Coordinates of C-alpha atoms in Angstrom, one line a residue:
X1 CA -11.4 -10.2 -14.7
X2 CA -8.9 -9.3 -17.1
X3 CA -9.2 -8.9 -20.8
X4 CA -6.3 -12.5 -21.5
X5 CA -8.8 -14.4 -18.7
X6 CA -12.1 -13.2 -20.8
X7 CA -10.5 -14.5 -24.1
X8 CA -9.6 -18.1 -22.3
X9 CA -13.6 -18.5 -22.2
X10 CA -15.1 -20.2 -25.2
X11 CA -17.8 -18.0 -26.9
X12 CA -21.0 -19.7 -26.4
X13 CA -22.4 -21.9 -29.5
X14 CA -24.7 -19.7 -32.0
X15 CA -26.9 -20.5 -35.2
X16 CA -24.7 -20.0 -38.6
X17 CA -27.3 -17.1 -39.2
X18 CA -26.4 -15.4 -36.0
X19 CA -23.1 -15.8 -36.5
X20 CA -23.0 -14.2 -39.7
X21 CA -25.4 -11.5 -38.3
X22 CA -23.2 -10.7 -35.7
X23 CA -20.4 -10.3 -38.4
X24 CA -22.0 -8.3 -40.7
X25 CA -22.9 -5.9 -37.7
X26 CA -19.6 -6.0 -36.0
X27 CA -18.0 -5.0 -39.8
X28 CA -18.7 -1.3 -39.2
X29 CA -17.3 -1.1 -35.9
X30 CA -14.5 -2.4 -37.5
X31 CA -13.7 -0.1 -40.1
X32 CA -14.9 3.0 -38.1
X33 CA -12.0 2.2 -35.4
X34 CA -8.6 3.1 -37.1
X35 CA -10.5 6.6 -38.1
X36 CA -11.3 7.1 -34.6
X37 CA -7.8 6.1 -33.4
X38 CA -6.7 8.3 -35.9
X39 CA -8.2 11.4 -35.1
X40 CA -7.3 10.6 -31.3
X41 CA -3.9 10.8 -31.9
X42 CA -3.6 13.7 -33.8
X43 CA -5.7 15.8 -31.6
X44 CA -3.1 14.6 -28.7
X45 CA -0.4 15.2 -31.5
X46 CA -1.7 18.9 -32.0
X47 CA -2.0 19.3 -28.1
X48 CA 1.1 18.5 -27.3
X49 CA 2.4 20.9 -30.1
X50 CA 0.5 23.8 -29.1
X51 CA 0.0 23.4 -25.2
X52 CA 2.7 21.7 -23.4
X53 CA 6.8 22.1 -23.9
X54 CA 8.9 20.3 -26.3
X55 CA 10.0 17.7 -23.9
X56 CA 7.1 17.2 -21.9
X57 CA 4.8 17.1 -25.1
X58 CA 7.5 14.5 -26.7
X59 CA 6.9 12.2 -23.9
X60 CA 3.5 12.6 -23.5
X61 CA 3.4 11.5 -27.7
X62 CA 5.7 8.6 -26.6
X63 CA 3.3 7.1 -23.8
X64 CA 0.1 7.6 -26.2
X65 CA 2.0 5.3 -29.1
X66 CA 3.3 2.7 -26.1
X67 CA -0.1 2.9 -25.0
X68 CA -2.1 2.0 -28.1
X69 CA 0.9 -0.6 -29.0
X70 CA 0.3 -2.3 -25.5
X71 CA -3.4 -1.5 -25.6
X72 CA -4.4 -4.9 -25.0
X73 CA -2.5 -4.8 -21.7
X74 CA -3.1 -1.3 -20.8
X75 CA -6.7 -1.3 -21.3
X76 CA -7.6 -4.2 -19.1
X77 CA -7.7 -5.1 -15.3
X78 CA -4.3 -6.2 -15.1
X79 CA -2.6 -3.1 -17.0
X80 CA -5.0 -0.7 -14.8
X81 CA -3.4 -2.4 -11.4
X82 CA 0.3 -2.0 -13.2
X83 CA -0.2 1.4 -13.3
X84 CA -1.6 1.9 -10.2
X85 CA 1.6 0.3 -8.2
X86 CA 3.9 2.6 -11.0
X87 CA 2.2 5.5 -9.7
X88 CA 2.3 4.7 -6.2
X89 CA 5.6 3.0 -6.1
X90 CA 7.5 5.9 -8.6
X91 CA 5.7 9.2 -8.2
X92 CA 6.1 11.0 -4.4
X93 CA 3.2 12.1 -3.3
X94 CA 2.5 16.0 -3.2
X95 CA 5.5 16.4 -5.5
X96 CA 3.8 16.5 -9.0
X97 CA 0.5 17.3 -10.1
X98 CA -0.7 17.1 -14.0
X99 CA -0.7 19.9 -16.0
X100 CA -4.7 20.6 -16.0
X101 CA -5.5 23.8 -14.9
X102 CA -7.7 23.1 -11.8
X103 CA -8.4 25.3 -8.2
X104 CA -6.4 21.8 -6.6
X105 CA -3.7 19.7 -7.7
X106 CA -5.0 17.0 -9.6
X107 CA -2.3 14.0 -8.7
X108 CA -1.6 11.0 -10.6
X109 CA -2.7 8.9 -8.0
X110 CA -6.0 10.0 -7.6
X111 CA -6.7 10.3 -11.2
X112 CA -5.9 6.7 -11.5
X113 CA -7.6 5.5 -8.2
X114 CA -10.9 7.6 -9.8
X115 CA -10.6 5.8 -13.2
X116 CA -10.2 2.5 -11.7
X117 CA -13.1 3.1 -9.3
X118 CA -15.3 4.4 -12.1
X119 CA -14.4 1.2 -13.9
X120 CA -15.3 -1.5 -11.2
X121 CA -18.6 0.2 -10.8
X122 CA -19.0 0.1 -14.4
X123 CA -18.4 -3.2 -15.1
X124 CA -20.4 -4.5 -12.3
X125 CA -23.4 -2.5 -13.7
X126 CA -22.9 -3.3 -17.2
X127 CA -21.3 -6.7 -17.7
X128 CA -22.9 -9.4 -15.9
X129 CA -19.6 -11.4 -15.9
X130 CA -17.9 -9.1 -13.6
X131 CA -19.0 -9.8 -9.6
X132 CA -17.9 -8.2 -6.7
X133 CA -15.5 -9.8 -5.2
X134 CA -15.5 -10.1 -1.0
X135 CA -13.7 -7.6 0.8
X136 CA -13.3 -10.0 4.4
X137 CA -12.1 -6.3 5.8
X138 CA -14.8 -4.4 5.1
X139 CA -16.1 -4.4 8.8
X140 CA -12.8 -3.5 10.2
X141 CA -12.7 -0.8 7.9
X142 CA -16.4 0.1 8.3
X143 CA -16.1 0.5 12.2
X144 CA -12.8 2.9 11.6
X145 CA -14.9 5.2 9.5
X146 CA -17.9 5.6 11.6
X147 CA -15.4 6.5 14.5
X148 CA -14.0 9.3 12.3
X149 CA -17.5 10.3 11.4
X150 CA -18.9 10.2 15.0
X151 CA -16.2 12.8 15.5
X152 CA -17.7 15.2 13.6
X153 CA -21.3 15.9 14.7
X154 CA -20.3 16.2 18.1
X155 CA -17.9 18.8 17.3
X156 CA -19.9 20.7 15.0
X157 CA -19.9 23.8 16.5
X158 CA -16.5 24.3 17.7
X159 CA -15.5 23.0 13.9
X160 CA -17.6 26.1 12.4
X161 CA -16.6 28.8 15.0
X162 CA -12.8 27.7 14.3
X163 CA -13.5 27.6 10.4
X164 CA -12.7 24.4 10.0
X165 CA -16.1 22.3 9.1
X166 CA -14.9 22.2 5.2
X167 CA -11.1 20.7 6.4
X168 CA -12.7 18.2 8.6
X169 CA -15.0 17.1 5.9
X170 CA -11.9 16.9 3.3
X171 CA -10.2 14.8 5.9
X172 CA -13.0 12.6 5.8
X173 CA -13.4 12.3 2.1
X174 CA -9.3 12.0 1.7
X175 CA -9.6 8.8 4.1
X176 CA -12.0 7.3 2.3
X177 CA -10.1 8.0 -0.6
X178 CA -7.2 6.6 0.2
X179 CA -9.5 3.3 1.8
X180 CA -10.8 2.8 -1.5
X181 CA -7.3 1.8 -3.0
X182 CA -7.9 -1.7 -1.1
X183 CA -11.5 -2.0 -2.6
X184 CA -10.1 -1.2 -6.1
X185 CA -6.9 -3.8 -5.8
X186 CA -9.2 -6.5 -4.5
X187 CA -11.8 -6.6 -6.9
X188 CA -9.0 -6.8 -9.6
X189 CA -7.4 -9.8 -8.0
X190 CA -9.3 -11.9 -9.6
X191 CA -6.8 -15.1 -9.9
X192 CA -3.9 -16.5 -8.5
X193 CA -2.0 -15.5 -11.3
X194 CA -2.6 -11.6 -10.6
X195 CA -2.3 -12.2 -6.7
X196 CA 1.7 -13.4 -7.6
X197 CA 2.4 -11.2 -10.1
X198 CA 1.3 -8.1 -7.6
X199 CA 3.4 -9.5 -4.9
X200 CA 6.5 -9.2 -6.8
X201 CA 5.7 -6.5 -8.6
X202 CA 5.7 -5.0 -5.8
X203 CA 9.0 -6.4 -4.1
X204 CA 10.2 -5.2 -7.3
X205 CA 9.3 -1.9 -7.6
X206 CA 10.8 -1.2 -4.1
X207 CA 14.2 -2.8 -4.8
X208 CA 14.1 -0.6 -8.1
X209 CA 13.5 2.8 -5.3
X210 CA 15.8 1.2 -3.0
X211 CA 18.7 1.3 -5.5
X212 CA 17.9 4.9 -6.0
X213 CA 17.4 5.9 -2.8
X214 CA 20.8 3.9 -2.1
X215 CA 22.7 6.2 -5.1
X216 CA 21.0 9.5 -3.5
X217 CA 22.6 9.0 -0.3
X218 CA 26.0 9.0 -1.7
X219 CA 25.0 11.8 -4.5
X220 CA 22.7 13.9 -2.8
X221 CA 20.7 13.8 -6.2
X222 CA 17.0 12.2 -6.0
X223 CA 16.0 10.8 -9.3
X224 CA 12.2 10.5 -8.6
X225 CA 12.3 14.3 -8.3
X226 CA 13.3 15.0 -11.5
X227 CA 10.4 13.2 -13.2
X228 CA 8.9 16.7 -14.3
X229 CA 12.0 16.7 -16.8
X230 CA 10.3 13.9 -19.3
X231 CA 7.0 13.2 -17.9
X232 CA 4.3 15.6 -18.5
X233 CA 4.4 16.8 -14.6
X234 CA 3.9 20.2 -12.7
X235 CA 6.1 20.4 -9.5
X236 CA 4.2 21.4 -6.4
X237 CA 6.8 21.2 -3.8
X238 CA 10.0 22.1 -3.3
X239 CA 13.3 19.4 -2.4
X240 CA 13.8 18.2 1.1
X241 CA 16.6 17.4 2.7
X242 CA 17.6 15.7 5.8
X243 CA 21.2 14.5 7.7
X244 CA 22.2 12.4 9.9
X245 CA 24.7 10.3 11.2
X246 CA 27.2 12.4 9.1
X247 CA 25.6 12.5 5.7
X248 CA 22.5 12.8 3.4
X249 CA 18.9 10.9 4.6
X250 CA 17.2 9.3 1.6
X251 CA 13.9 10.0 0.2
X252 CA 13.6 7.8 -2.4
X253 CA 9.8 8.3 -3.8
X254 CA 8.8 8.8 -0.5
X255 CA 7.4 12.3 1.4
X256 CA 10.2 11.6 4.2
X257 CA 13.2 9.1 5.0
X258 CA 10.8 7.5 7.4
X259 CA 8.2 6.9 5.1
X260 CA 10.5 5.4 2.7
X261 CA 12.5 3.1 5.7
X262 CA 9.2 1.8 6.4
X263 CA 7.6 1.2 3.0
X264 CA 10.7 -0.9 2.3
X265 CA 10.5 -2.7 5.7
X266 CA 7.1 -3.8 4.7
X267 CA 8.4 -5.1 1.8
X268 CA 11.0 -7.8 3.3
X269 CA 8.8 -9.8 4.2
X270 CA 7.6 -10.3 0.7
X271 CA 11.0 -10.4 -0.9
X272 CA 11.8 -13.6 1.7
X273 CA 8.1 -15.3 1.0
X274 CA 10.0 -15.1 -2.6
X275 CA 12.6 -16.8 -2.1
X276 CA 11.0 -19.9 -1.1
X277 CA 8.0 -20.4 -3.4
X278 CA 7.8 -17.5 -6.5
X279 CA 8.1 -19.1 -9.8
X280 CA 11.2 -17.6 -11.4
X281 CA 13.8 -18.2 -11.1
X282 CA 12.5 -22.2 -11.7
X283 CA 15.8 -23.3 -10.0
X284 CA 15.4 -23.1 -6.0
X285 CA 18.9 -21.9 -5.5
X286 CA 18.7 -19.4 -8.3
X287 CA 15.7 -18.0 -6.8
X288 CA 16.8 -17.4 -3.6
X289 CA 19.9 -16.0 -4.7
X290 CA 17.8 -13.6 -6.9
X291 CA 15.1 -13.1 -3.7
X292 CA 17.8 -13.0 -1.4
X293 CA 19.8 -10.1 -3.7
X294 CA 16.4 -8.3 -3.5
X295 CA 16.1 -8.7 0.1
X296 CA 19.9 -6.7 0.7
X297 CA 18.7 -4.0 -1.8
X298 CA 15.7 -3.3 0.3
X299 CA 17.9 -3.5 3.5
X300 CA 20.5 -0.9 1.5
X301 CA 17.4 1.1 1.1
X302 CA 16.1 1.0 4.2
X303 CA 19.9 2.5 5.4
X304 CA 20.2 5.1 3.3
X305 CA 17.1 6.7 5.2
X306 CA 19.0 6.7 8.3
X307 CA 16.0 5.8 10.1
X308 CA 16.3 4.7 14.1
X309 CA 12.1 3.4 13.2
X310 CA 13.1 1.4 10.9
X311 CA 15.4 -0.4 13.2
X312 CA 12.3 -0.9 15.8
X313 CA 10.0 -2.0 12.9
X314 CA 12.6 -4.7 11.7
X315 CA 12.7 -5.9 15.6
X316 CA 9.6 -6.5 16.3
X317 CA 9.1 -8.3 12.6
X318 CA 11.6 -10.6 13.6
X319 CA 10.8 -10.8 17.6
X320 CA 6.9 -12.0 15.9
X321 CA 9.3 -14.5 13.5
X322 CA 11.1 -15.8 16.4
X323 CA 7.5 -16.4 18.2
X324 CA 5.5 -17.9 15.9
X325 CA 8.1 -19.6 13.0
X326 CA 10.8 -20.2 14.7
X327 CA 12.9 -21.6 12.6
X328 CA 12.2 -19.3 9.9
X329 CA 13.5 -16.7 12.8
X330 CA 16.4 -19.0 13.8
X331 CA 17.5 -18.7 9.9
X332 CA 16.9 -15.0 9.7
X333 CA 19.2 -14.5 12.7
X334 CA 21.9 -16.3 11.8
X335 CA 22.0 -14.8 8.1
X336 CA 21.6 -11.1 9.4
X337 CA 24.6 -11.6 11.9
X338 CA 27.3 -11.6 9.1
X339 CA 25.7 -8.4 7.4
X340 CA 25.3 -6.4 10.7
X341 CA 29.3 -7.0 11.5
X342 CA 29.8 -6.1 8.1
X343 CA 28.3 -3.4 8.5
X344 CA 29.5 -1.6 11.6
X345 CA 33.2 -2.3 10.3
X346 CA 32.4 -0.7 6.9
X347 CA 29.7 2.0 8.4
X348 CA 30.7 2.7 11.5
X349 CA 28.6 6.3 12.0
X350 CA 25.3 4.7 10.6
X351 CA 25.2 1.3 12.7
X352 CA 26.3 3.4 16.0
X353 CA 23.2 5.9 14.9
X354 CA 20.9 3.2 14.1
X355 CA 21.9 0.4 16.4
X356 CA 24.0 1.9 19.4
X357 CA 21.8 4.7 19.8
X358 CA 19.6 1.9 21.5
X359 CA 22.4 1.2 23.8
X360 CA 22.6 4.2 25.2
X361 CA 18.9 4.3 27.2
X362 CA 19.8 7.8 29.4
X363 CA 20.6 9.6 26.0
X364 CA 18.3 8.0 24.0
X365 CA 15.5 9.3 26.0
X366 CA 17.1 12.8 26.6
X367 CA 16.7 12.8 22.9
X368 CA 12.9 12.2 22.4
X369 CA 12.2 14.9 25.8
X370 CA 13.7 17.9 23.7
X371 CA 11.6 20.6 22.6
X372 CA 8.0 20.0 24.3
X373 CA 4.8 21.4 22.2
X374 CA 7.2 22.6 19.0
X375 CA 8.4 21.3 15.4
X376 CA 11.0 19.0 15.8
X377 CA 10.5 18.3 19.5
X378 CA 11.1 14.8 20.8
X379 CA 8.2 12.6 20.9
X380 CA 8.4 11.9 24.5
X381 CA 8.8 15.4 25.0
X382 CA 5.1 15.7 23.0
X383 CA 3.4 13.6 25.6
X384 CA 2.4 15.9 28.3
X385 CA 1.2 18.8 25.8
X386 CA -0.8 16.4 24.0
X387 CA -2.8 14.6 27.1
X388 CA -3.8 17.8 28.5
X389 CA -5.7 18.9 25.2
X390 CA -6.6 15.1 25.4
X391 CA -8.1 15.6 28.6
X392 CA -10.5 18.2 27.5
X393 CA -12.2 15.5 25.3
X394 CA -11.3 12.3 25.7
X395 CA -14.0 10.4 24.0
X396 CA -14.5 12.2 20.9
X397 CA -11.8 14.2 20.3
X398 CA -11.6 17.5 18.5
X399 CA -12.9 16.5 15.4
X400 CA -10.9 14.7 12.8
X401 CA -9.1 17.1 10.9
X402 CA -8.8 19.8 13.0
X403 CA -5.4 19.3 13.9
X404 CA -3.3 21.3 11.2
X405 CA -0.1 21.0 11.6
X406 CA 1.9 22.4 8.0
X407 CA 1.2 25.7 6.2
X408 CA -0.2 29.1 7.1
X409 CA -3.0 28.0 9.3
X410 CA -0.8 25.5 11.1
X411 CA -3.1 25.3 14.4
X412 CA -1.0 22.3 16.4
X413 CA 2.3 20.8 17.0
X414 CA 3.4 18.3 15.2
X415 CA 3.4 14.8 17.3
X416 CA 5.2 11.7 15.4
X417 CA 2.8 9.6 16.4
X418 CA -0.4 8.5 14.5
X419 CA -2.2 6.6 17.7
X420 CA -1.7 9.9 19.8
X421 CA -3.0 12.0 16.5
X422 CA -5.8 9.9 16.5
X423 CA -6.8 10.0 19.9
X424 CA -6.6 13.9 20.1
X425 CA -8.7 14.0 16.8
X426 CA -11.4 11.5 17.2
X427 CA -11.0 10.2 21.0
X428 CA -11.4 6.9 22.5
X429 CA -13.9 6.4 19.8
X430 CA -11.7 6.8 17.2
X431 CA -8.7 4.9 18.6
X432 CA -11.0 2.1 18.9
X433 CA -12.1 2.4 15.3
X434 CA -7.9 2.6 14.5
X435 CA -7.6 -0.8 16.7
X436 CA -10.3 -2.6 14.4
X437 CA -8.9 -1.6 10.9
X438 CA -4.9 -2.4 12.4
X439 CA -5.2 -5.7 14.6
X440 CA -8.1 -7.5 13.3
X441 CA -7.0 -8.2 9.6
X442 CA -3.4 -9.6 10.8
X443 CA -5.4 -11.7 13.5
X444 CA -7.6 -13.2 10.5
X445 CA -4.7 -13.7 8.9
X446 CA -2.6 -15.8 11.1
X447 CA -5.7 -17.5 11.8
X448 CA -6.1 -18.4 8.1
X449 CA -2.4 -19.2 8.3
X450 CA -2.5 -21.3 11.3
X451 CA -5.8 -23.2 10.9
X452 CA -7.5 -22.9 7.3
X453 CA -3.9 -23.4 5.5
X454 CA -1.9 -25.1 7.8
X455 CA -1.6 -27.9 5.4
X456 CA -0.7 -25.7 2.2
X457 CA 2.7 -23.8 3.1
X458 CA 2.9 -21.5 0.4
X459 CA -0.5 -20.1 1.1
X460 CA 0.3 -19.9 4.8
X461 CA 3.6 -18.2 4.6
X462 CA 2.2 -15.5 2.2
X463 CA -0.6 -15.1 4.7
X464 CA 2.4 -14.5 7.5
X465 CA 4.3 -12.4 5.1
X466 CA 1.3 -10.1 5.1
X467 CA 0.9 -10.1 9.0
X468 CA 4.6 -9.6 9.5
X469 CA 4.5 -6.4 7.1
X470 CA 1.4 -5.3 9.0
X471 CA 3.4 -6.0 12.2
X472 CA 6.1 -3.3 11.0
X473 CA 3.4 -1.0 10.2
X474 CA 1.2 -1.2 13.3
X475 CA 4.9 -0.5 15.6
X476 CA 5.6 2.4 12.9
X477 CA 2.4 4.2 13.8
X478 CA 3.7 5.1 17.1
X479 CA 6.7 6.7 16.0
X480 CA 5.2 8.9 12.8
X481 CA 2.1 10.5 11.8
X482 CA 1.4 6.8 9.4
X483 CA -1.7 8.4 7.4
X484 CA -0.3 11.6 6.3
X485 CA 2.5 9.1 3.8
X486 CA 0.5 7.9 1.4
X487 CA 2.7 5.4 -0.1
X488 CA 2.9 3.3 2.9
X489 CA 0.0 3.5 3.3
X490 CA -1.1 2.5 0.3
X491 CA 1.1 -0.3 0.0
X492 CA -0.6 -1.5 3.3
X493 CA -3.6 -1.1 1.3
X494 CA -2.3 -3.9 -1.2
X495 CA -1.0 -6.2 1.4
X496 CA -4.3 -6.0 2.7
X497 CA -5.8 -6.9 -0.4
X498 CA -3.8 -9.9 -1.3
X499 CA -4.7 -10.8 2.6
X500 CA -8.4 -10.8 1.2
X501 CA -8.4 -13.1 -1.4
X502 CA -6.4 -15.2 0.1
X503 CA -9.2 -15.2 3.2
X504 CA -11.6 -15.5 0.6
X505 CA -10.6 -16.9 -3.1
X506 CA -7.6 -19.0 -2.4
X507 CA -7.8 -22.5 -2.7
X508 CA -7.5 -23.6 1.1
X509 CA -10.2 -20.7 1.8
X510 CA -12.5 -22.3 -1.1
X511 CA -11.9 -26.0 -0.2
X512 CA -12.6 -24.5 4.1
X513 CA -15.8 -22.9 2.5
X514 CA -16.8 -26.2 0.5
X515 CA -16.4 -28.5 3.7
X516 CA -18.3 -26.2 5.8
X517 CA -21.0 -26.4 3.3
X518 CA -20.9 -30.1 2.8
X519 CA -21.0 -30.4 6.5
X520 CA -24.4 -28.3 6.8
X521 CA -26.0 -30.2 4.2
X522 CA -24.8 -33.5 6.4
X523 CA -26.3 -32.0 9.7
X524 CA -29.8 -30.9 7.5
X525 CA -30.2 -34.2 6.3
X526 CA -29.7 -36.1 9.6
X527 CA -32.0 -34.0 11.1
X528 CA -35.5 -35.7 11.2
X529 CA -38.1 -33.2 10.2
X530 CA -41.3 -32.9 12.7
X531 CA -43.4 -35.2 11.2
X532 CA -41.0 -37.5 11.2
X533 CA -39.8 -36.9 15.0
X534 CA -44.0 -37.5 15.4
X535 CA -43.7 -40.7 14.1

């Protein structure tokens, strides 16, 4: 519950005498604060003076006086979630760390999914107001951790001849870190009003990285990573780079241009959902001017990563349009066809790489056979490698988080492919586990969409938004290692979330839960108790 929904509620009635008790007791609080606000800033002030550089320590003094301007906002539900989609959407992943001298790299996102976690638990064990609000996942999610889990008792003594109990362990922990972002984000979705304003905030966010990803394939120059140059940042990796079809591959905020093709792709589906039913603009063809604006920005985004899984993730998201709203499809089809001619006439070497590529079957899979068992090699080509070490254990794996595949204790090759990864990690078992957390929240969903809201549309279609985006990311996980990009996943995360209250807090869901309930109270009072089935 935010901190603008706890003010709507009227205080309860008191005595005059409490009333004035409560003053009197709440007048030292009052004046102690602006000395305690005081002294807060000027021990940042002197901090940033003695410790940190002149233009780190100047913007670190700027956020501080923006935060305790906005303090209202920052220091509530709402502005916790705000800065948890900045960080995500803004800041790449194992780029920057803060400047806290630790033996790890403390990273903005997990200092903000900690405070937000420690939070929630807070508030649920101090304020009786707060409740926890239902998860409707937490099964799927429950059965994909005890796969990973089972994974690592059974290989407990090849983990700790190979040294790698503690890595298997920190696997573990960093999945159920990066879990816990759906947990957080649902429990602060708390009203419809916070469910909309996430959804575009999010569409927003990744048209603002599509731009810039959009202006770093022409200049070569990556803005988000050059954040270390105001923002009190340490840089913890060095710039990648990537070409194809003649020029520069985008990376936007991403880890790689696949990450950041994908992470967009998720995001149309949004972005359209907008164009029919957000609030502003208030005129209908404004807004889907505005939303349909938005929806080209992500699609320039998605182009500047030069990214042939992108093109299969967009497919099938339409192919599941075409089945299942087919006139939604029909329109999508006839407004892309204008834009893809477009397109090959005024990027010729991009739409043959992205789109004619696919034309071209015989090269196309000469392509993905090159290289078998090393960096770089062809994801066909990783097949046969990776089914004979599967063969060895097929049920449970090698453990999750023995595969290292970066760094100086690199022990595997590098596969593309998250369902193979998982199946070589944590077996059968665990690709089960991966099924549960992938297929059965979209099912739910279209179910909800179908059935519980077939009769309110702008529930429904936000419920098929989210099963189209987890469409795109479900066909994505067979052509990259998914988990190892956080952002995506993490965005995934969000989806998932607004899929949650919607299963479970929007109004079809509460007016579904209201006639089941009204129809069990029915069926109990029709049924005749024994005495009177006696009689």
């Amino acid at each position: 519950m935010s901190t603008l929904e706890r003010r709507a509620d009227p205080p309860p009635a008191t005595p005059d005498g409490a009333a004035g008790a409560d003053a009197a007791a709440a007048a030292p609080r009052e004046r102690w604060r602006p000395i305690v606000a005081t002294v807060i800033l000027v021990a940042v002030a002197a901090a940033c003076v003695l410790l940190l550089p002149p233009m780190a320590g100047g913007a670190l003094m700027l956020l501080v006086a923006i935060g305790y301007l906005a303090r209202r906002l920052v220091f509530s539900w709402t502005g916790g979630l705000v800065l948890f989609v900045a960080i995500v959407m803004f800041i790449p992943v194992r780029r920057y760390a803060l400047p806290i001298p630790l033996p790890f790299a403390l990273e903005p996102y997990r200092v903000m999914l900690l405070v937000l976690l420690a939070a929630i638990v807070g508030a649920l064990l101090l304020d009786k107001r707060h409740r926890w609000q239902p998860v409707a996942f937490g099964w799927p999610i429950g059965i994909f951790i005890a796969s990973l889990v089972i994974s690592i008792p059974l290989n407990a003594a090849d983990l700790v001849e190979a040294g790698l109990a503690s890595t298997a362990v920190g696997a573990l922990v960093n999945y159920l870190i990066l879990l816990s972002s759906f947990y957080v984000v649902r429990q602060v979705l708390t009203s419809r009003r916070i469910v909309e304003g996430l959804v575009a905030g999010l569409v927003w966010s990744g048209v603002v990285v599509a731009m810039f990803a959009t202006f770093e394939r022409v200049t070569q120059v990556n803005v988000f990573w050059r954040l270390a140059t105001f923002l009190p940042l340490d840089v913890i990796a060095d710039e990648g780079a990537a070409f194809r079809a003649g020029g520069y591959r985008s990376y936007g905020s991403s880890q790689h241009p696949i990450a950041l093709s994908v992470m967009l792709c998720m995001l149309i589906p949004l972005a359209i959902y907008l164009a029919k039913y957000a609030k502003w603009p208030g005129n209908e063809w404004n807004r889907r001017i505005v939303y349909g604006i938005a929806t080209g920005a992500l699609l320039l985004g998605v182009l500047s990563a030069v990214s042939r899984t992108a093109v299969v993730v967009l497919a099938v998201m339409l192919l599941l349009t075409l089945l299942l709203r087919p006139y939604l499809g029909i329109t999508l089809v006839l407004l892309s066809l204008p834009a893809l001619v477009l397109g090959f006439l005024v990027l010729p070497n991009m739409f043959d790489t992205l789109i004619g590529s696919f034309l071209d079957l015989d090269a196309l899979i000469a392509s993905q056979h090159t290289s078998p068992g090393w960096g770089g090699a062809g994801r066909l080509a990783d097949l046969d490698p990776a089914f004979a070490l599967i063969a060895q254990d097929p049920f449970f794996g090698t453990g999750v988080g023995s595969r290292i595949v970066v760094g100086d204790d690199s022990n595997a090759f590098i596969l593309d492919n998250q369902v193979l990864g998982t199946l070589m990690e944590a077996g059968a078992i665990g690709v089960a586990g991966l099924a549960a957390l992938m297929l059965m929240p979209p099912i739910m969903l279209l179910r909800f969409a179908f059935v519980t809201a077939r009769h309110d549309t702008r529930f429904a279609m936000l419920a098929f938004a989210i099963v189209a985006s987890c469409t795109g990311y479900i066909t994505a996980l067979f052509f990259y290692d998914a988990f190892g990009f956080y952002q995506t996943f993490f965005v995934l995360c969000m989806e998932l979330a607004i899929g949650a209250w919607l299963l479970t807090a929007s109004p079809p869901a509460k007016a579904a839960a209201a006639a089941k309930a009204a129809a069990r109270e029915a069926a109990a009072a029709r049924t005749p108790t024994p005495a009177e089935a006696r009689s």
